[in-house]
mmCIF file of C-alpha atoms in Angstrom:
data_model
loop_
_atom_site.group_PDB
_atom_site.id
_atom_site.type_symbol
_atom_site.label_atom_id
_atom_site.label_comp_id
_atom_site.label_asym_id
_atom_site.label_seq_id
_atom_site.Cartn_x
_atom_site.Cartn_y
_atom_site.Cartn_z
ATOM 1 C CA UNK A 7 -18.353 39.010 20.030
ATOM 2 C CA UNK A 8 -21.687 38.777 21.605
ATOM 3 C CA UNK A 9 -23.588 36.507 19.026
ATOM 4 C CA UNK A 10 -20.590 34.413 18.834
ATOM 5 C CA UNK A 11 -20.255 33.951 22.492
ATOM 6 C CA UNK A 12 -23.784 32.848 22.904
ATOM 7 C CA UNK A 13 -23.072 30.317 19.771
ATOM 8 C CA UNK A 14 -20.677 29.166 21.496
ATOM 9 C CA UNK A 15 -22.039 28.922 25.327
ATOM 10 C CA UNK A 16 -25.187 27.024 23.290
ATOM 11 C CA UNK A 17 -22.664 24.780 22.162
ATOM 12 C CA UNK A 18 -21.648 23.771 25.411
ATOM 13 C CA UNK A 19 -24.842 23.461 26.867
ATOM 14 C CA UNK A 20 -26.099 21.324 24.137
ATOM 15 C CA UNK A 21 -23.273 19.005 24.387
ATOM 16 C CA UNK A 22 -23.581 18.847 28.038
ATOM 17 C CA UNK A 23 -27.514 18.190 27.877
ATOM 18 C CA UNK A 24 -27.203 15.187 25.093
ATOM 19 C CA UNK A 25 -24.256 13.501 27.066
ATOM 20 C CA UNK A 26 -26.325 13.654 29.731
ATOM 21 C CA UNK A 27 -29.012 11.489 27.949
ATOM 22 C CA UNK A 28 -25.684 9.587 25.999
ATOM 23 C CA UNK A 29 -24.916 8.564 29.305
ATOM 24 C CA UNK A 30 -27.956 7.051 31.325
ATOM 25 C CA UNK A 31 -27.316 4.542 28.455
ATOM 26 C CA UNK A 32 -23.694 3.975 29.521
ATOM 27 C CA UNK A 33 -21.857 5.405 26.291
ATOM 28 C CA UNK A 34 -20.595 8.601 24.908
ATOM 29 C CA UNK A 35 -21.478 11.062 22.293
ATOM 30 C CA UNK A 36 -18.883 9.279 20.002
ATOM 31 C CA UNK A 37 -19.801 5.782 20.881
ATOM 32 C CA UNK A 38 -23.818 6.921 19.826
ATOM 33 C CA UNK A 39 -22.165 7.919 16.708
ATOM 34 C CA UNK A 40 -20.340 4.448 15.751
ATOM 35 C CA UNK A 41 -23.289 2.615 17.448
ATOM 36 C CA UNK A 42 -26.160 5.049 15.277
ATOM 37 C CA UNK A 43 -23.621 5.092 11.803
ATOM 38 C CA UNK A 44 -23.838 1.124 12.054
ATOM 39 C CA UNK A 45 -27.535 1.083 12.648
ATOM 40 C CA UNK A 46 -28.501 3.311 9.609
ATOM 41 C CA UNK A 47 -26.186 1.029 7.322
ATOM 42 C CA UNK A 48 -29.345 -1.342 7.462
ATOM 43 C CA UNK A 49 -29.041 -4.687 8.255
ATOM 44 C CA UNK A 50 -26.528 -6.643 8.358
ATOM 45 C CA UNK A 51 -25.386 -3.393 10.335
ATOM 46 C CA UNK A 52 -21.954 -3.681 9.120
ATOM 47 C CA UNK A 53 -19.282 -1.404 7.711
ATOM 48 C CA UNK A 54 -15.525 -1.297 7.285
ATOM 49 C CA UNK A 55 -13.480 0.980 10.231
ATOM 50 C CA UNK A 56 -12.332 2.596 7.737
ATOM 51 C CA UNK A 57 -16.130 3.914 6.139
ATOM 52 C CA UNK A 58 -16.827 4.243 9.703
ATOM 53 C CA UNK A 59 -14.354 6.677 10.813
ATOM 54 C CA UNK A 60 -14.545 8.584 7.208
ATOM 55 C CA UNK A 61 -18.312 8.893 7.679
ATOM 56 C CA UNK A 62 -17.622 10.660 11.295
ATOM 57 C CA UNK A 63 -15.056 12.512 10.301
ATOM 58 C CA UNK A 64 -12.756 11.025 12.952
ATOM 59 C CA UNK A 65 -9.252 9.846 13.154
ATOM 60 C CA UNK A 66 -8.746 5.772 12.920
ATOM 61 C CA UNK A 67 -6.825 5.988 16.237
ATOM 62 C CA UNK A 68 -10.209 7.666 17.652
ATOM 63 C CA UNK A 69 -12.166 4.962 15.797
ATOM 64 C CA UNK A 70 -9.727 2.305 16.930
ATOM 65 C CA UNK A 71 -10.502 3.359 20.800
ATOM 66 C CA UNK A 72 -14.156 3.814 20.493
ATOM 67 C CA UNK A 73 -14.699 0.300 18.758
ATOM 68 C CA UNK A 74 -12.274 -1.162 21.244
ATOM 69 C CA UNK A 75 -14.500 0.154 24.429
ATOM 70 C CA UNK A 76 -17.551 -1.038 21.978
ATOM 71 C CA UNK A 77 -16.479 -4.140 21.652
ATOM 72 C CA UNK A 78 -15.675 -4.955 25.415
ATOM 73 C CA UNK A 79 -18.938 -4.158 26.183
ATOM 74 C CA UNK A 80 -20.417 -6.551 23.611
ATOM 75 C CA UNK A 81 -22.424 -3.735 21.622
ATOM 76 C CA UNK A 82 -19.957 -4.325 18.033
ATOM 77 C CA UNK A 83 -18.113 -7.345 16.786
ATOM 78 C CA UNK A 84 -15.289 -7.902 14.689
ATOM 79 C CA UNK A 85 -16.573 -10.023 11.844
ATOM 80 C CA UNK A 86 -14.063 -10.930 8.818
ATOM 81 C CA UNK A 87 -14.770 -9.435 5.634
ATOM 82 C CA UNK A 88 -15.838 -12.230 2.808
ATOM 83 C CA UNK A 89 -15.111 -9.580 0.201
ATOM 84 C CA UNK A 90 -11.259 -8.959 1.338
ATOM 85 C CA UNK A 91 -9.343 -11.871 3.592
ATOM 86 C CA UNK A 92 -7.480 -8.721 4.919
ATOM 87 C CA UNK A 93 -9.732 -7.026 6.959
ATOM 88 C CA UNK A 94 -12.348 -7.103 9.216
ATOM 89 C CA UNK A 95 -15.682 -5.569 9.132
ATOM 90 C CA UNK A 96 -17.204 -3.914 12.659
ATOM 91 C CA UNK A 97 -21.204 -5.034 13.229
ATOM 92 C CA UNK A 98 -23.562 -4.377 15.488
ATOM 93 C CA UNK A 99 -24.359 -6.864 18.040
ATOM 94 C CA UNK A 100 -28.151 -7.760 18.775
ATOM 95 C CA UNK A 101 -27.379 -5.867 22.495
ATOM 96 C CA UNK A 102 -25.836 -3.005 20.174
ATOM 97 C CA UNK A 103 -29.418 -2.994 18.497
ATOM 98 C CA UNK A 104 -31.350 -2.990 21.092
ATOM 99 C CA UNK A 105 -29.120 -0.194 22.859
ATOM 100 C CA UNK A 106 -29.054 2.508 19.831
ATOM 101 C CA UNK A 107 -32.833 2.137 19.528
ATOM 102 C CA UNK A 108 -33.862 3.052 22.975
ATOM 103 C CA UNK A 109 -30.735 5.545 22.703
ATOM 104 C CA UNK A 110 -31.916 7.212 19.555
ATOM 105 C CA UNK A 111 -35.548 7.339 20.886
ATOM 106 C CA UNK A 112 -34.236 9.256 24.010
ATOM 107 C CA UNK A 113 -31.862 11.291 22.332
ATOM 108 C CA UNK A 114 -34.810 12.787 20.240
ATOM 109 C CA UNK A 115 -36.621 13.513 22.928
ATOM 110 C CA UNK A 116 -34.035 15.515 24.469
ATOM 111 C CA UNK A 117 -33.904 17.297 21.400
ATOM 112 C CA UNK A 118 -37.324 17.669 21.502
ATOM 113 C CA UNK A 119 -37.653 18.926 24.620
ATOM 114 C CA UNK A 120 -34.925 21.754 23.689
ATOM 115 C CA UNK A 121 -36.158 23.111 21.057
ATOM 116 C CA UNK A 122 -39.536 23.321 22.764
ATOM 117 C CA UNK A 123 -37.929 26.152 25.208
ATOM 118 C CA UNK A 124 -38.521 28.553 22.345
ATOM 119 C CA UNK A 125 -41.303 29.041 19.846
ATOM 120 C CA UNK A 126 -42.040 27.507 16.796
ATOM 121 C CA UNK A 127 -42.026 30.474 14.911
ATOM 122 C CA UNK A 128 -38.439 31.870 16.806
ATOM 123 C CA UNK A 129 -37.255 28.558 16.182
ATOM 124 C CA UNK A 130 -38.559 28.389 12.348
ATOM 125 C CA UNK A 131 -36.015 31.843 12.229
ATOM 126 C CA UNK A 132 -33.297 30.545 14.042
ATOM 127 C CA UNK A 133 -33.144 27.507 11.521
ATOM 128 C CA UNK A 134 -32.918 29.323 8.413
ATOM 129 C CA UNK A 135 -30.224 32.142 9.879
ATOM 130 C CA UNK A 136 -27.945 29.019 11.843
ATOM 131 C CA UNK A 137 -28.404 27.338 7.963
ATOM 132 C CA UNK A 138 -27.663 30.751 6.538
ATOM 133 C CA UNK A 139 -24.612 31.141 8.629
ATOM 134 C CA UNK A 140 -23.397 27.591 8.052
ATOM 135 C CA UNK A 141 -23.645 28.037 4.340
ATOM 136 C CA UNK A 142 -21.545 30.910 4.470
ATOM 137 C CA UNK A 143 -18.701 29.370 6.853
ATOM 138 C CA UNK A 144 -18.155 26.132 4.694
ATOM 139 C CA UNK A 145 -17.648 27.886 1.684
ATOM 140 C CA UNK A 146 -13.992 27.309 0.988
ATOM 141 C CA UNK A 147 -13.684 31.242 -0.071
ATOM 142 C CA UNK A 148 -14.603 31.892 3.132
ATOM 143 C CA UNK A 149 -12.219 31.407 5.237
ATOM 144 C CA UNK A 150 -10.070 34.378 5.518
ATOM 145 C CA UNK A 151 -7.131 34.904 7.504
ATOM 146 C CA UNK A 152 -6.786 35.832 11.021
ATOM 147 C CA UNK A 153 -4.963 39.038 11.541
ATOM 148 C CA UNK A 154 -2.107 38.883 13.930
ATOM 149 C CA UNK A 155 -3.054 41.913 16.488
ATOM 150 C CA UNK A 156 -0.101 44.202 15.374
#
């Protein structure tokens, strides 16, 4: 239970230390994601909801609410699609641009700054047994069922 817990209680602490820095720039974890996914696309900085939502590995109602609160605040557009009548492309504004980069640049440095609480050579370790451990969990004959307690 014990290396799980503290797996865990990182989690949390993580999370809660990059909203922190998500949020000095007025958005949320999710909307960095949408705003960061559009801005590694390469210019035009344009993608389908659908590839957007697929590439986070979110629902489209999630996608439909985070583009919606996007959009209000003029950081994505709705532009049509030349390549399909039918839909509509999302794209990243100029403000969206400008935004994700000073975003990105502060959300590595927060990174930065957390790994720098432990030493390279702990941290070098933790790497490869996290990795280790991740490798492990997403194998698909991994997953093994829970026992019900009786």
């Amino acid at each position: 239970m014990g290396p799980i817990g503290r797996i865990m209680r990182c989690s949390a602490l993580l999370q809660r230390r990059l909203g922190e820095t998500f949020s000095r720039f007025g958005m949320s974890a999710g909307e960095f994601d949408v705003l960061a996914t559009l801005r590694r696309s390469g210019a035009p900085y344009c993608l389908s909801p659908k590839a957007l939502f697929s590439t986070l590995m979110i629902t489209s109602g999630t996608m439909t609410h985070r583009l919606q609160r996007l959009e209000a605040n003029g950081l994505v557009l709705r532009v049509p699609n030349s390549q399909d009548a039918r839909s509509m492309l999302v794209q990243l504004t100029p403000a969206g641009r400008d935004l994700i980069d000073r975003a990105v640049e502060a959300h590595i440095e927060t990174e930065r700054a957390i790994l720098a609480l432990i030493e390279p050579a702990s941290l070098t370790l933790l790497d490869e047994h996290l990795s280790a451990l991740l490798s492990e969990l997403e194998r698909p004959e991994c997953e093994t069922p829970v026992k019900d307690g009786r």
